[in-house]
mmCIF file with all atom_site columns, C-alpha atoms in Angstrom:
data_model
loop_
_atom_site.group_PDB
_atom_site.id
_atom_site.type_symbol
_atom_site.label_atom_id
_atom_site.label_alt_id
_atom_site.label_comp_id
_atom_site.label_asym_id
_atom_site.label_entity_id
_atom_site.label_seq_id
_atom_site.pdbx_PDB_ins_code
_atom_site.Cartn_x
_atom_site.Cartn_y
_atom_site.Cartn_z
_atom_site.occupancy
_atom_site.B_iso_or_equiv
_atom_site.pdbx_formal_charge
_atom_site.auth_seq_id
_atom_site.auth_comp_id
_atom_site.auth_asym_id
_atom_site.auth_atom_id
_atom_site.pdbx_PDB_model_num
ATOM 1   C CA . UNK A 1 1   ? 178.000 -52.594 -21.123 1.00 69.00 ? 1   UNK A CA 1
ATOM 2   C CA . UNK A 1 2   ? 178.474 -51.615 -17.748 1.00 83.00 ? 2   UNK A CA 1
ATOM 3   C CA . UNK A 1 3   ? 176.401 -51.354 -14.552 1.00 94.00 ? 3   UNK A CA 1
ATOM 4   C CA . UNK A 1 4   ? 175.559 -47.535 -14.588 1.00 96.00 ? 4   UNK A CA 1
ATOM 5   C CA . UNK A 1 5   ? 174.060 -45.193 -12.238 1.00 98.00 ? 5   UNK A CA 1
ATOM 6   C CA . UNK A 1 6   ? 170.573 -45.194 -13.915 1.00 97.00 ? 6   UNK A CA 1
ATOM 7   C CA . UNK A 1 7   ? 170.698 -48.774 -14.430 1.00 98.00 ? 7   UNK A CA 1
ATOM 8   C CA . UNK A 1 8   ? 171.623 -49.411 -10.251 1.00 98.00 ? 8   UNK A CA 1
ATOM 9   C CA . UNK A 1 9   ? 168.574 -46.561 -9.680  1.00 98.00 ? 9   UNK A CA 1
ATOM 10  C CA . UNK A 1 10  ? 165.792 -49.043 -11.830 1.00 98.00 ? 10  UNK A CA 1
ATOM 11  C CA . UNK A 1 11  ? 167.186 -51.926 -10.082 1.00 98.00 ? 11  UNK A CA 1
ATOM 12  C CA . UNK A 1 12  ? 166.517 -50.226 -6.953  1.00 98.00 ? 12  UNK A CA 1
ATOM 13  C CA . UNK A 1 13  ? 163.234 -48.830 -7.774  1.00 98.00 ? 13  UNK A CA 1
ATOM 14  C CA . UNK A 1 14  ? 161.782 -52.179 -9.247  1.00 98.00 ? 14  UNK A CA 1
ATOM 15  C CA . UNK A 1 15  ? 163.183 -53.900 -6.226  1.00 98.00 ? 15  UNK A CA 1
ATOM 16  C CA . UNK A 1 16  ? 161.357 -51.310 -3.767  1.00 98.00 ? 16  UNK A CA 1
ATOM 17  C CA . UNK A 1 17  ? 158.043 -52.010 -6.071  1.00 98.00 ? 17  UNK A CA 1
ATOM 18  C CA . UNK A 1 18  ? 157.975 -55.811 -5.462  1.00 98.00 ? 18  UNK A CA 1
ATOM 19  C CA . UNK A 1 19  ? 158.935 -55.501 -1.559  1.00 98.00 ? 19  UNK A CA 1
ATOM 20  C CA . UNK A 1 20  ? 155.962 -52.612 -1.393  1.00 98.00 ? 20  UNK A CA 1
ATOM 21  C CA . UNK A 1 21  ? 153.093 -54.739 -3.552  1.00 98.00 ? 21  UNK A CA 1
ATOM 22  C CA . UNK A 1 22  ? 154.181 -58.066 -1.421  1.00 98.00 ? 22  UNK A CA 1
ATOM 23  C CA . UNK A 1 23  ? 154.288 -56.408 2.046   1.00 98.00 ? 23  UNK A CA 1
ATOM 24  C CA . UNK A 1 24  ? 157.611 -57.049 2.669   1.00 98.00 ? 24  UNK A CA 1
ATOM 25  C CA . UNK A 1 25  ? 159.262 -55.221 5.683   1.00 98.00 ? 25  UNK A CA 1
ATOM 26  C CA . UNK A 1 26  ? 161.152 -52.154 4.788   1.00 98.00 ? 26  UNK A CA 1
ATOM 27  C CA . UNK A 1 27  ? 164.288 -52.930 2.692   1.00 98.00 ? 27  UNK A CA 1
ATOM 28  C CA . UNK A 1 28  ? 167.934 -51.729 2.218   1.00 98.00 ? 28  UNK A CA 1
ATOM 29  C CA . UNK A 1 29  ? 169.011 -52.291 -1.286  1.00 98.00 ? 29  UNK A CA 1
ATOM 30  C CA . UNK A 1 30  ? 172.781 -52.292 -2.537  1.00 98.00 ? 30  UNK A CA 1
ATOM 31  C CA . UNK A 1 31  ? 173.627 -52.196 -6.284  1.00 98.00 ? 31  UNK A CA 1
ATOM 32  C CA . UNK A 1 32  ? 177.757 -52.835 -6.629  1.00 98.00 ? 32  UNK A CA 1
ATOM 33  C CA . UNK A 1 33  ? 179.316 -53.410 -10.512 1.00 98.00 ? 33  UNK A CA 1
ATOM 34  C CA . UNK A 1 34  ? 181.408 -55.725 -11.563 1.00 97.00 ? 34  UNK A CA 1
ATOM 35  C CA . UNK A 1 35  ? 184.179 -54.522 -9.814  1.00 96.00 ? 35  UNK A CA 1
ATOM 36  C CA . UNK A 1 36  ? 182.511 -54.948 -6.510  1.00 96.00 ? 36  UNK A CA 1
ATOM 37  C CA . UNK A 1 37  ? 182.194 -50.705 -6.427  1.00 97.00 ? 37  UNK A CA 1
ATOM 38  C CA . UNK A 1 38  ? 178.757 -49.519 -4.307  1.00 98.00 ? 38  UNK A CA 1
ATOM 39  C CA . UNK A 1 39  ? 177.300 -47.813 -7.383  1.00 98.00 ? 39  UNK A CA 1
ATOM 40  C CA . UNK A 1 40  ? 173.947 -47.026 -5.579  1.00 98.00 ? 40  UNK A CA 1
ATOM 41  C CA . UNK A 1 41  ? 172.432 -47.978 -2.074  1.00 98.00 ? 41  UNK A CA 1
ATOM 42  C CA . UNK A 1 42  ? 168.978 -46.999 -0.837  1.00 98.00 ? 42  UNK A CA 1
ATOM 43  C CA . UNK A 1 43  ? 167.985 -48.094 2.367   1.00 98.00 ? 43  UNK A CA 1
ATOM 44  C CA . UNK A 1 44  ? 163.815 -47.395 3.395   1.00 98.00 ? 44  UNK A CA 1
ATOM 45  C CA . UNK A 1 45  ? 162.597 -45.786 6.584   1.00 97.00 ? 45  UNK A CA 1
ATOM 46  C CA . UNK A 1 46  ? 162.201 -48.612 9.139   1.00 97.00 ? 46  UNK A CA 1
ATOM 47  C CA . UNK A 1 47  ? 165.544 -50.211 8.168   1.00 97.00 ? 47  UNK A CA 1
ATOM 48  C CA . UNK A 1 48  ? 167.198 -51.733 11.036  1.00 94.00 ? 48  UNK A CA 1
ATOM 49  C CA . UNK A 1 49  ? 170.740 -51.028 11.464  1.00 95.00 ? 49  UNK A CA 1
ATOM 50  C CA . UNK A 1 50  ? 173.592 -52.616 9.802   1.00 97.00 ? 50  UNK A CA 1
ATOM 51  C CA . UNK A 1 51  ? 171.727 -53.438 7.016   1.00 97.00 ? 51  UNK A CA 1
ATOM 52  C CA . UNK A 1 52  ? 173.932 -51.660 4.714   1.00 98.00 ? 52  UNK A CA 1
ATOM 53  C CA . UNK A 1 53  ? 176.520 -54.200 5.493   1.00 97.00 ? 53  UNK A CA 1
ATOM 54  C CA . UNK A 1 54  ? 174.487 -57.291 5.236   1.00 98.00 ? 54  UNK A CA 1
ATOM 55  C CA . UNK A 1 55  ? 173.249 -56.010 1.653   1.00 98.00 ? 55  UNK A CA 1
ATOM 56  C CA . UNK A 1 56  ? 176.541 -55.391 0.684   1.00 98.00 ? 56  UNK A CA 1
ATOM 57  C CA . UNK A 1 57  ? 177.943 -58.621 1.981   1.00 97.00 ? 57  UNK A CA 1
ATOM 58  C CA . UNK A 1 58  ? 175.159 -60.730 -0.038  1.00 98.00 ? 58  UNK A CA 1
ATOM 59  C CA . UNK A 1 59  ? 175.795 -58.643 -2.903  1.00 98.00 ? 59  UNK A CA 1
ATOM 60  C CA . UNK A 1 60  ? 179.957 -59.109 -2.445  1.00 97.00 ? 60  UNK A CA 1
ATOM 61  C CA . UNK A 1 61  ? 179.980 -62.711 -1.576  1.00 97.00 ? 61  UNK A CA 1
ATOM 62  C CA . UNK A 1 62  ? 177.999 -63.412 -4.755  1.00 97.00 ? 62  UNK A CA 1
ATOM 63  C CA . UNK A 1 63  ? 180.536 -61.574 -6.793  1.00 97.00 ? 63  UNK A CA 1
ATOM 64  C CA . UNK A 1 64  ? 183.475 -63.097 -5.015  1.00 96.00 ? 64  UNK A CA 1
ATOM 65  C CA . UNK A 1 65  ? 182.215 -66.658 -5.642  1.00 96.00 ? 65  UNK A CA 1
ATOM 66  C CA . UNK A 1 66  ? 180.631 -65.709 -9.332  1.00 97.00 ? 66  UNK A CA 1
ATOM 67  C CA . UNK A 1 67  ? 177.084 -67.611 -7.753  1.00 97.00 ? 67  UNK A CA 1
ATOM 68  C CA . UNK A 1 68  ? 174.734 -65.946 -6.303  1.00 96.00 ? 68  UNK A CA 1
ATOM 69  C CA . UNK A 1 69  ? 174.595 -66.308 -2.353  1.00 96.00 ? 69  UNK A CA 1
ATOM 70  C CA . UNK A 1 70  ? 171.289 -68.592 -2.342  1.00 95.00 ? 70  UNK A CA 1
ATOM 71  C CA . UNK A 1 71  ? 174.153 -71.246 -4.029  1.00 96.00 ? 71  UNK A CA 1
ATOM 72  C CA . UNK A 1 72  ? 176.823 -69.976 -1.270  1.00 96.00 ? 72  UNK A CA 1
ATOM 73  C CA . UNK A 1 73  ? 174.083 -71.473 1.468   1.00 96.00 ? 73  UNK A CA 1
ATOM 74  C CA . UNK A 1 74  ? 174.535 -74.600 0.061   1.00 95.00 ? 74  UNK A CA 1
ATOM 75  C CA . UNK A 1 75  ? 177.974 -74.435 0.058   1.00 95.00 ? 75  UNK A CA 1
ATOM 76  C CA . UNK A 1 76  ? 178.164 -73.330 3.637   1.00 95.00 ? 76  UNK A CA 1
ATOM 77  C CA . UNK A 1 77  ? 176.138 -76.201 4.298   1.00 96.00 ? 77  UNK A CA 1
ATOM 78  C CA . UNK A 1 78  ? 178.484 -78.571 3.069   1.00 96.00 ? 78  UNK A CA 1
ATOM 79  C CA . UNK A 1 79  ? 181.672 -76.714 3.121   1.00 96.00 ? 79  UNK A CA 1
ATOM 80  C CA . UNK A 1 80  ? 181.479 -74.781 6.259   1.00 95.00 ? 80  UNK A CA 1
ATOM 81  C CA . UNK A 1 81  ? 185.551 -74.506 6.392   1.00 96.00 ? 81  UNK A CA 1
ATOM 82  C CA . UNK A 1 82  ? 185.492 -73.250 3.012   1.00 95.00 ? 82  UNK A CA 1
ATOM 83  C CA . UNK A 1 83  ? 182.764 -70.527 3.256   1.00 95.00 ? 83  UNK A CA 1
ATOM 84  C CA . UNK A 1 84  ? 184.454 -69.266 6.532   1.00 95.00 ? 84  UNK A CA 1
ATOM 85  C CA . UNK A 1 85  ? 187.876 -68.907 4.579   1.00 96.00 ? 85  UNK A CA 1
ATOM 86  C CA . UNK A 1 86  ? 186.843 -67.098 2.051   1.00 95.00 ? 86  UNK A CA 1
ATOM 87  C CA . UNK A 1 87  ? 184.950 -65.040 4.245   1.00 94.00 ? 87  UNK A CA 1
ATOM 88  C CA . UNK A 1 88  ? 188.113 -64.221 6.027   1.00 95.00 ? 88  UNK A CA 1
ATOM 89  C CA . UNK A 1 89  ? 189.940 -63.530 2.442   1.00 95.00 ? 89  UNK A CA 1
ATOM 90  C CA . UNK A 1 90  ? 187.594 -61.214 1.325   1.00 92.00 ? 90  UNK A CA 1
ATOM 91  C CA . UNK A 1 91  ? 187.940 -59.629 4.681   1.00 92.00 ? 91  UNK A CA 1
ATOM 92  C CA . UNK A 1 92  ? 184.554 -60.435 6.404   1.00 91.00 ? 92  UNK A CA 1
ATOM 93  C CA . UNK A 1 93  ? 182.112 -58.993 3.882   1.00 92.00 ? 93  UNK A CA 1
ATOM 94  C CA . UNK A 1 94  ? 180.433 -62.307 3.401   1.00 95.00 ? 94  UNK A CA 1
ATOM 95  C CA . UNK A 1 95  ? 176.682 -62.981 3.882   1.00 96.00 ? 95  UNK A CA 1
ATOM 96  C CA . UNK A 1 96  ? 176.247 -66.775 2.987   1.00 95.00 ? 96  UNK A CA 1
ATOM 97  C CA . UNK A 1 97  ? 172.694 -66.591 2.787   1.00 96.00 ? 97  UNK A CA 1
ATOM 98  C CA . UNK A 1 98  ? 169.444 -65.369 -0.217  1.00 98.00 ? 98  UNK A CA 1
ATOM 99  C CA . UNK A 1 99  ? 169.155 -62.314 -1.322  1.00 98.00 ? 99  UNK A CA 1
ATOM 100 C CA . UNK A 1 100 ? 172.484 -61.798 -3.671  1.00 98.00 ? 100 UNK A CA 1
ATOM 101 C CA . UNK A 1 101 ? 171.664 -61.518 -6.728  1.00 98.00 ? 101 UNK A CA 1
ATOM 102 C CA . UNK A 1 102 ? 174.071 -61.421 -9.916  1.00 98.00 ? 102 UNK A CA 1
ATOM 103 C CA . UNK A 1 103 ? 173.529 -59.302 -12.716 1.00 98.00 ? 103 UNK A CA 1
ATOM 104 C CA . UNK A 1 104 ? 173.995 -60.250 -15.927 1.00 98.00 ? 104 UNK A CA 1
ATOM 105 C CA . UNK A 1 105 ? 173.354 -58.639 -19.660 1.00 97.00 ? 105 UNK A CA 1
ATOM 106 C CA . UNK A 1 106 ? 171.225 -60.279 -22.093 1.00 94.00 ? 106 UNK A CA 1
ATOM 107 C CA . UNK A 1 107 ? 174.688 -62.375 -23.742 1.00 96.00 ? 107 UNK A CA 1
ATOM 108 C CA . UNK A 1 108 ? 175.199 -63.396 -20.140 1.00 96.00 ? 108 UNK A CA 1
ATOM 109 C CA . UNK A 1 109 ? 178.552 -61.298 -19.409 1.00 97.00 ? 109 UNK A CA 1
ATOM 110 C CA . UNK A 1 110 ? 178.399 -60.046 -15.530 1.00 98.00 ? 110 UNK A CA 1
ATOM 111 C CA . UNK A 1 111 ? 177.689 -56.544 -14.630 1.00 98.00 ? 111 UNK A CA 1
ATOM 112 C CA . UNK A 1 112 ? 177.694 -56.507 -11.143 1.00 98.00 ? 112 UNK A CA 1
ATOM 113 C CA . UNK A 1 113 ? 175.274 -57.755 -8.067  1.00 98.00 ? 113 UNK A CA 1
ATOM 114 C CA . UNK A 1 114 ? 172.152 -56.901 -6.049  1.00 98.00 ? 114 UNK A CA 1
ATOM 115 C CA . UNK A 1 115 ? 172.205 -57.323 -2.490  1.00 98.00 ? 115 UNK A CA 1
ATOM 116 C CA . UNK A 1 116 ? 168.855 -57.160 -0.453  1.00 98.00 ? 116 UNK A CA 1
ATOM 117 C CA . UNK A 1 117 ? 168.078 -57.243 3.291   1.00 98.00 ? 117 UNK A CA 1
ATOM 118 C CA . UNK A 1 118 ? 165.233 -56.037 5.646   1.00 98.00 ? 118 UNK A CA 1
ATOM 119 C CA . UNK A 1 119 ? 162.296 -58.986 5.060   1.00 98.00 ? 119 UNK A CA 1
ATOM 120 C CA . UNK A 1 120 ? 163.303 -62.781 4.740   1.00 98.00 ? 120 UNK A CA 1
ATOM 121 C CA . UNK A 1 121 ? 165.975 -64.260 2.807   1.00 97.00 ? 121 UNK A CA 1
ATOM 122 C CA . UNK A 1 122 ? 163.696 -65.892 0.240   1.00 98.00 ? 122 UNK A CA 1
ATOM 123 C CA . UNK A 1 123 ? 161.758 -62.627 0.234   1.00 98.00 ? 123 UNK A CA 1
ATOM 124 C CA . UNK A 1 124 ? 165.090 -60.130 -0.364  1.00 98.00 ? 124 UNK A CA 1
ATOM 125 C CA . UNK A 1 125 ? 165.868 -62.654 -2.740  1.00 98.00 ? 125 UNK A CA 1
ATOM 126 C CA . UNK A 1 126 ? 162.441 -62.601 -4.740  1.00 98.00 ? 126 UNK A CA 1
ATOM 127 C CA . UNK A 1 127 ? 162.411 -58.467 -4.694  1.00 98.00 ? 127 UNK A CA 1
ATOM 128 C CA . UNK A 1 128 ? 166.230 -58.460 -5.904  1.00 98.00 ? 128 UNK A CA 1
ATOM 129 C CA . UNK A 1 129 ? 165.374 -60.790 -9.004  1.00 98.00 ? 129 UNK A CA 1
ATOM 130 C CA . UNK A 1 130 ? 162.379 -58.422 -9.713  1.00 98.00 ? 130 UNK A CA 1
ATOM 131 C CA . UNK A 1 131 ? 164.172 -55.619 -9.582  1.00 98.00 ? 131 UNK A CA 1
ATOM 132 C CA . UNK A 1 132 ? 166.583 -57.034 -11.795 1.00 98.00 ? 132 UNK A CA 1
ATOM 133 C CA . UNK A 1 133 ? 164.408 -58.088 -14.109 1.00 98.00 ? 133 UNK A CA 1
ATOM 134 C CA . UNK A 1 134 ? 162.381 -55.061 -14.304 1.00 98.00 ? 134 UNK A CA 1
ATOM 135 C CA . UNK A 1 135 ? 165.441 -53.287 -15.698 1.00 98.00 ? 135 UNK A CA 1
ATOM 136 C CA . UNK A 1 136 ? 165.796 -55.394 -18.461 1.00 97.00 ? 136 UNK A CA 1
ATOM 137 C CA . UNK A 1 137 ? 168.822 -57.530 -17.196 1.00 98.00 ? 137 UNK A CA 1
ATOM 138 C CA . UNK A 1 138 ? 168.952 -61.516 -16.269 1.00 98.00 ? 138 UNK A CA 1
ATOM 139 C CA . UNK A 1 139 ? 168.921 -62.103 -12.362 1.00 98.00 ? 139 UNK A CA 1
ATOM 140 C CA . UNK A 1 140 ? 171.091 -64.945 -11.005 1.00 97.00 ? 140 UNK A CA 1
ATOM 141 C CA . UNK A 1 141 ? 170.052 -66.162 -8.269  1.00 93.00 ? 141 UNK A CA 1
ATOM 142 C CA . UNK A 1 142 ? 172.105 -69.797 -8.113  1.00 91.00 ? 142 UNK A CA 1
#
């Protein structure tokens, strides 16, 4: 199974349901598959800019590191050289912080990665997993 188009679209759609029913500030919303390929971005009126590229970096760093970017905090925490390398290898488009999400199918093989931004870290974090799960996948968060 792969991470299609009308997959990413639910994703986004559940994701912009949770932010929406918890008040969360507008959102921007990557999808990327396994491959680290945008399959579908949305990004809600209100956005501030750049948030295309923080999105994308949560969603990027979680697939470079095969963790989601909540567990990449930590890291940074206690491995600040490391994160900052591999932030430089993967050419900058690192976001050490919530709201990357990995996607996985029901037998646990990866399909790709959420990346949320516009509210919170916790909060992008929490509307990611929904979103996720509201598709029928398994969010991974850690």
């Amino acid at each position: 199974m792969s991470l299609d188009l009308d997959t990413a679209r639910t994703i986004i759609a559940g994701t912009r349901a949770h932010a929406a029913g918890a008040g969360f500030k507008p959102m921007t919303v990557v999808v990327l598959d396994a491959g680290g390929h945008v399959v579908a971005v949305e990004r809600e009126d209100g956005s501030s800019m750049k948030r295309f590229e923080i999105g994308f970096g949560k969603a990027y760093g979680a697939l470079s590191l095969g963790m989601g970017s909540r567990s990449i905090m930590g890291r940074a925490e206690q491995q600040p050289y490391f994160i900052a390398a591999v932030t430089s290898a993967v050419g900058g488009s690192m976001v050490p912080v919530p709201g990357g999400v990995l996607v996985r199918d029901g037998g646990g093989a990866l399909l790709g990665a959420v990346g949320v931004t516009g509210d919170t870290s916790d909060n992008d974090e929490a509307a990611a997993v929904a979103g996720i799960e509201g598709a029928g996948l398994t969010a991974q968060a850690d």
